[in-house]
mmCIF file of C-alpha atoms and ligand atoms in Angstrom:
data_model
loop_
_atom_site.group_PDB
_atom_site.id
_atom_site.type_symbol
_atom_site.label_atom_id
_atom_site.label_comp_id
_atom_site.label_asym_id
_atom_site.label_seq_id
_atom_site.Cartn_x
_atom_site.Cartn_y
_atom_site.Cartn_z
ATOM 1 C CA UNK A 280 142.607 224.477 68.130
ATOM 2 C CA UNK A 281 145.911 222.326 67.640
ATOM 3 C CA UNK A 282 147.867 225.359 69.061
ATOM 4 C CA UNK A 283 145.419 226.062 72.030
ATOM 5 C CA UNK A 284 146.015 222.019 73.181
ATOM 6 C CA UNK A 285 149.744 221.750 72.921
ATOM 7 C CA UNK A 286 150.215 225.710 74.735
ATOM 8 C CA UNK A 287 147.767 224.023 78.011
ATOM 9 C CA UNK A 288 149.399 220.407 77.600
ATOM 10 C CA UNK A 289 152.904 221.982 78.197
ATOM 11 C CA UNK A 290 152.197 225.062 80.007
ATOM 12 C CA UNK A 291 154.291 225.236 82.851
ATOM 13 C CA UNK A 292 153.512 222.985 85.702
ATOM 14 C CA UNK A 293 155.012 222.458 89.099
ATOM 15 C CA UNK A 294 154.520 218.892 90.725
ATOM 16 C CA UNK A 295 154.395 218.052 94.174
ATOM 17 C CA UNK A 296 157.482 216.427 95.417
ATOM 18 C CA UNK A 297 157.146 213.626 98.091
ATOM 19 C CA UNK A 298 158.515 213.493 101.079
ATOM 20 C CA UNK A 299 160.479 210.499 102.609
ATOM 21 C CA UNK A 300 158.201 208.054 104.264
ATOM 22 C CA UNK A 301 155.982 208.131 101.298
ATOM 23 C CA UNK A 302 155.875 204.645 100.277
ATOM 24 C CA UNK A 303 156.084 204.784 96.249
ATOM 25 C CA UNK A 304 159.442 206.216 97.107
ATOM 26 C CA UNK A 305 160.059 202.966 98.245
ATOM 27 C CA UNK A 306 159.084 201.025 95.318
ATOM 28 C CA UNK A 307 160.721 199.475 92.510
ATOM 29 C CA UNK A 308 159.618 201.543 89.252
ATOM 30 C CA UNK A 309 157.940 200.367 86.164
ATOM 31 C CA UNK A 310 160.224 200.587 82.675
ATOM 32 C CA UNK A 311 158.939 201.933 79.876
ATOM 33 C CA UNK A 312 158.000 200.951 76.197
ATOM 34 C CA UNK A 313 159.212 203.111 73.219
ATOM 35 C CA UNK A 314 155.455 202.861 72.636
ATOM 36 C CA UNK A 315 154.542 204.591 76.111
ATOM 37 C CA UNK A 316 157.528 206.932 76.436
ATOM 38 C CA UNK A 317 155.858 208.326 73.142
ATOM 39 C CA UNK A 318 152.280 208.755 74.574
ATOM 40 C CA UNK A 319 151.521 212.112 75.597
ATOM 41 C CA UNK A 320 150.950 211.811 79.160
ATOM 42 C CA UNK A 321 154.639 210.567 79.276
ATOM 43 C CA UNK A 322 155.569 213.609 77.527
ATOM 44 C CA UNK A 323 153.591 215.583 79.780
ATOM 45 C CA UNK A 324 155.500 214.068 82.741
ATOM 46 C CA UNK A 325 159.023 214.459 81.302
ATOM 47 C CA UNK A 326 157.652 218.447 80.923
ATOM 48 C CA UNK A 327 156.079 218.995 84.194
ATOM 49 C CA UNK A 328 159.577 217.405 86.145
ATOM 50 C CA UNK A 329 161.843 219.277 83.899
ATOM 51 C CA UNK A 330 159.837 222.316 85.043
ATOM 52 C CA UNK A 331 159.228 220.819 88.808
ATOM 53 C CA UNK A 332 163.090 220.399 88.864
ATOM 54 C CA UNK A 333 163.564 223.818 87.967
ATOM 55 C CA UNK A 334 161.644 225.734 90.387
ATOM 56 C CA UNK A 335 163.144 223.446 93.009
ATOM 57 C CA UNK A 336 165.364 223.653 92.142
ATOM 58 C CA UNK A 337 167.446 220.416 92.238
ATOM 59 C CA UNK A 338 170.162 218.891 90.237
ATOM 60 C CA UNK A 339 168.293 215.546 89.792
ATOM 61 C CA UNK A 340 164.361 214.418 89.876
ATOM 62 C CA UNK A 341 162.855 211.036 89.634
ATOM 63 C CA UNK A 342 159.083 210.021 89.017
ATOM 64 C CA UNK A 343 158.815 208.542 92.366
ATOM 65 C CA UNK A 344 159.731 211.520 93.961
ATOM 66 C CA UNK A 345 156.253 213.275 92.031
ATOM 67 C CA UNK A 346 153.835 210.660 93.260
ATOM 68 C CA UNK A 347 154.545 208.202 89.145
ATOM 69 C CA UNK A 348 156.127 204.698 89.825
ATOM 70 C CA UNK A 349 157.956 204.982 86.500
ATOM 71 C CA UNK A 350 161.821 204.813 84.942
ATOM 72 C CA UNK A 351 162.118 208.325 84.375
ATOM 73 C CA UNK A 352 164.677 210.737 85.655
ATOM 74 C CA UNK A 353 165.423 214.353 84.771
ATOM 75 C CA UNK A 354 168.871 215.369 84.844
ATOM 76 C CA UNK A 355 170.383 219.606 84.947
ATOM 77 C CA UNK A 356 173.172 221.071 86.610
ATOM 78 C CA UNK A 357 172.565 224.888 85.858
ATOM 79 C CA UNK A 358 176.014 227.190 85.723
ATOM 80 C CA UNK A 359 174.077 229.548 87.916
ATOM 81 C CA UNK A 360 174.032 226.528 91.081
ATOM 82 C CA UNK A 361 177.994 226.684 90.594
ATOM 83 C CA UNK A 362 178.261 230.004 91.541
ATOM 84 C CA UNK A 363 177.559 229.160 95.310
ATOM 85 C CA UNK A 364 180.411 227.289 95.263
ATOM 86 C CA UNK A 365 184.186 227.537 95.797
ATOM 87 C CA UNK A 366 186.590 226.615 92.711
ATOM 88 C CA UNK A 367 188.664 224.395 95.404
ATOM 89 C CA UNK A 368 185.084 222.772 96.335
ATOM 90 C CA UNK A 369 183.964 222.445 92.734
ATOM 91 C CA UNK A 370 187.736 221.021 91.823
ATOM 92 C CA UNK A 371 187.267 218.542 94.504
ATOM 93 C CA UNK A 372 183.472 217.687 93.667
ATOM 94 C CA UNK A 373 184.464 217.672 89.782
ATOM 95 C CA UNK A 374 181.827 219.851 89.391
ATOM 96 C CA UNK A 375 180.720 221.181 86.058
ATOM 97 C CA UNK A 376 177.285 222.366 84.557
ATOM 98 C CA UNK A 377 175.437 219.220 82.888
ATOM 99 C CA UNK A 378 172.502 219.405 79.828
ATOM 100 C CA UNK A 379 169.341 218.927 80.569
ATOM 101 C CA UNK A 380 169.130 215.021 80.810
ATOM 102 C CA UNK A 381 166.109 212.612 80.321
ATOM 103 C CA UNK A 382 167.030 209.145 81.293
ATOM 104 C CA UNK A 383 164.234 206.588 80.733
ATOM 105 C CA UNK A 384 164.884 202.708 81.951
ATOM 106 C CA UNK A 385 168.509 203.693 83.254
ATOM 107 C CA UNK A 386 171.026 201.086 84.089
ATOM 108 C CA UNK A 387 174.456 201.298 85.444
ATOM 109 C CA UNK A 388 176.538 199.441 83.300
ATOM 110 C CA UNK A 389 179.601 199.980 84.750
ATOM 111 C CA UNK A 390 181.208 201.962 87.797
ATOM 112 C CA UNK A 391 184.587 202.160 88.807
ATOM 113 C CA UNK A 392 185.782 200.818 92.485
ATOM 114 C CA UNK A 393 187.165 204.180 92.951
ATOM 115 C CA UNK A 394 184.237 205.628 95.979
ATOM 116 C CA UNK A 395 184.597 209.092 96.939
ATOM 117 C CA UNK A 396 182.429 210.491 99.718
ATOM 118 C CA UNK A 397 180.482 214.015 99.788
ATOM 119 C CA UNK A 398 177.675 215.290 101.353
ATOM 120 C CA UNK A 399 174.588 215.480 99.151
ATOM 121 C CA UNK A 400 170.872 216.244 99.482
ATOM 122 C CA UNK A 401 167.559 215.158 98.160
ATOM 123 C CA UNK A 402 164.747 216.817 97.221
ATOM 124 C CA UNK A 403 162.518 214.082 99.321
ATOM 125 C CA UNK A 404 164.549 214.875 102.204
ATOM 126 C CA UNK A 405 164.307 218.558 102.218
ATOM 127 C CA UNK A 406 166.384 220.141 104.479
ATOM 128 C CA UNK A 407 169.000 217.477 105.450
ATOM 129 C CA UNK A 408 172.232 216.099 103.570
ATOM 130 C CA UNK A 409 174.753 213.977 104.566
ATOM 131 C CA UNK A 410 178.189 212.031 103.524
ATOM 132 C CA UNK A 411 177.431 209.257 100.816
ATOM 133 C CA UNK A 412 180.108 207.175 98.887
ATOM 134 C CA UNK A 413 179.453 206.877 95.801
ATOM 135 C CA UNK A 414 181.783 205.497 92.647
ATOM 136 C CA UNK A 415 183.641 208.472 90.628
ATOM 137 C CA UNK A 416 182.840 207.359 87.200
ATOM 138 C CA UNK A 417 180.358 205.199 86.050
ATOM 139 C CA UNK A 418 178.404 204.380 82.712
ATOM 140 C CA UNK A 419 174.410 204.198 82.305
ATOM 141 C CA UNK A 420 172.545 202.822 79.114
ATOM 142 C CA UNK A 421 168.875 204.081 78.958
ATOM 143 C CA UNK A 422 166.685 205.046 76.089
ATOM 144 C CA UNK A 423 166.223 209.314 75.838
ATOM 145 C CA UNK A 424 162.646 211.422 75.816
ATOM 146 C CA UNK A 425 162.484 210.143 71.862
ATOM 147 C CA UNK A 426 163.031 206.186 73.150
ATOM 148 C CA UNK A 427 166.241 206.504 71.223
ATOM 149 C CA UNK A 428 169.320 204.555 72.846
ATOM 150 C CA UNK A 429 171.833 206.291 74.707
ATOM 151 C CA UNK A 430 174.775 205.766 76.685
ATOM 152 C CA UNK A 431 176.427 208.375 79.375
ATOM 153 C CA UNK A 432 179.854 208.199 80.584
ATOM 154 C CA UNK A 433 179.554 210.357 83.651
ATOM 155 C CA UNK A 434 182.441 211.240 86.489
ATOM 156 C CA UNK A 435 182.549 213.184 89.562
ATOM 157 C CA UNK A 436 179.166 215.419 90.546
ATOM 158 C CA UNK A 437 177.567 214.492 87.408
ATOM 159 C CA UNK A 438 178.248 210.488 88.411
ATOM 160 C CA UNK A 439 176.786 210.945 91.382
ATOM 161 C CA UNK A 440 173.565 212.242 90.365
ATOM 162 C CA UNK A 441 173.326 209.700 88.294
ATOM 163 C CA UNK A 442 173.910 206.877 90.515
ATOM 164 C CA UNK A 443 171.398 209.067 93.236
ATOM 165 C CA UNK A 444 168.572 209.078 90.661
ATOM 166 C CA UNK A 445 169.084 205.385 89.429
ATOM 167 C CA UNK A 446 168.490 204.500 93.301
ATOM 168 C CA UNK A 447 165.130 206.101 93.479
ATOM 169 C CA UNK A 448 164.221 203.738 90.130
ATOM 170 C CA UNK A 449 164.927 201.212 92.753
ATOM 171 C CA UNK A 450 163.079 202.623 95.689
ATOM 172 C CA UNK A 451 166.773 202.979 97.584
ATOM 173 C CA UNK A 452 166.993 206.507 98.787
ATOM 174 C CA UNK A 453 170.605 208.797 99.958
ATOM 175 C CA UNK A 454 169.676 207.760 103.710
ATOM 176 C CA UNK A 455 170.141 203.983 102.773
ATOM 177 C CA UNK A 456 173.811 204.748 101.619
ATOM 178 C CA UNK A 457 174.379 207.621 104.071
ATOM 179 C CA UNK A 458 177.209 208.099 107.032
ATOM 180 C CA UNK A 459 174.789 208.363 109.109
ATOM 181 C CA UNK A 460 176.978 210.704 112.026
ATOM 182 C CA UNK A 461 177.579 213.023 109.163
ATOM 183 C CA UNK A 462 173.769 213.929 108.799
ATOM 184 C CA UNK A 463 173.431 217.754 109.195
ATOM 185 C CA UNK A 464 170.439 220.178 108.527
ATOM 186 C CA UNK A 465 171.696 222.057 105.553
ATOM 187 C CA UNK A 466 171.837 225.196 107.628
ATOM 188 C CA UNK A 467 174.621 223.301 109.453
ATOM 189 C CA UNK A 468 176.000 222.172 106.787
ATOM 190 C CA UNK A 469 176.790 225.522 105.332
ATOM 191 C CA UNK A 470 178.328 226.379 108.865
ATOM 192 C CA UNK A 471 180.501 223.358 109.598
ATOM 193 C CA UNK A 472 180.155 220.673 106.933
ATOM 194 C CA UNK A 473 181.733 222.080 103.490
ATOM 195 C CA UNK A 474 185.392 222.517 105.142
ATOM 196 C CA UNK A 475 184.912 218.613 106.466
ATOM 197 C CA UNK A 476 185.113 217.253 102.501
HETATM 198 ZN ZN1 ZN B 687 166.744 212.315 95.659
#
């Protein structure tokens, strides 16, 4: 019986991801209690992105972005995404393969001045990217899937993703940051916009 509930409660689950324009993207998202993180429709949640991330797939997923005005963001960057990449491009990007991350009630705690600009996407603005500045190393405290404490020190890609989810917590999206004349579909992007940065 026990077995039966926790195989449906965690069987795979893809979630639908919003689209820009949505207004809970737009919103400022609820934090979390130790107490609720541990409930199991939070746990359910934390599944159902991981797996929503996934199929994507993305880098990076925020609650917002599945419809739940709540602090949580999921976190992967899979070897297998590298692959698509140059070394010289993944040098430049500081771009290695991150855990699987589960950051509840993020904060930036620190960034550096140090801004580097790259073009990046977002799952909520499928099919577009564009050139965003964003610091090169920064630090995040947030609690982790178990409410424990934890604190990231993050540079290059894996920074950025970071500072890209912790936006959506705030209802600030890529666009907001964006170059705006550096916009591309990704299509075009993969033509003309990789040699640019
Ligand atoms: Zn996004």
């Amino acid at each position: 019986m026990c077995h039966h509930y926790l195989t449906e409660l965690f069987a795979p689950m893809k979630l639908k991801i919003l689209q820009v324009g949505n207004p809970v993207l737009r919103e400022a998202a609820k934090e979390l209690s130790p107490d609720e993180i541990h409930t199991l429709p939070v746990q359910q949640l934390i599944a159902y992105m991981t797996e929503t991330l996934r199929d994507a797939p993305g880098v990076g997923l925020a609650a917002p972005q599945v419809g739940e005005s709540l602090q949580i963001a999921v976190v992967e960057d899979r070897a297998e995404y590298l692959q698509h990449w140059r070394d010289d491009e993944l040098k430049a990007r500081e771009r290695r393969p991150v855990p699987l991350q589960v950051l509840i009630n993020p904060k930036i705690t620190a960034a550096s001045s140090e801004c580097i600009g790259f073009h990046e996407g977002c799952l909520s603005m499928a099919g577009f990217m564009g050139v965003v500045p964003r610091s090169v190393n920064v630090t995040v405290s947030c609690l982790d899937a178990t409410g424990q404490p934890k604190v990231i020190e993050a540079s290059g890609w894996f920074a950025r993703i970071l500072q890209h989810e912790i936006d959506h917590l705030q209802g600030t999206l890529c666009i907001d940051k964006m170059q705006l004349p550096t916009l591309a579909t990704v299509e075009n992007f993969q033509r003309y916009g990789r040699r640019g940065h």
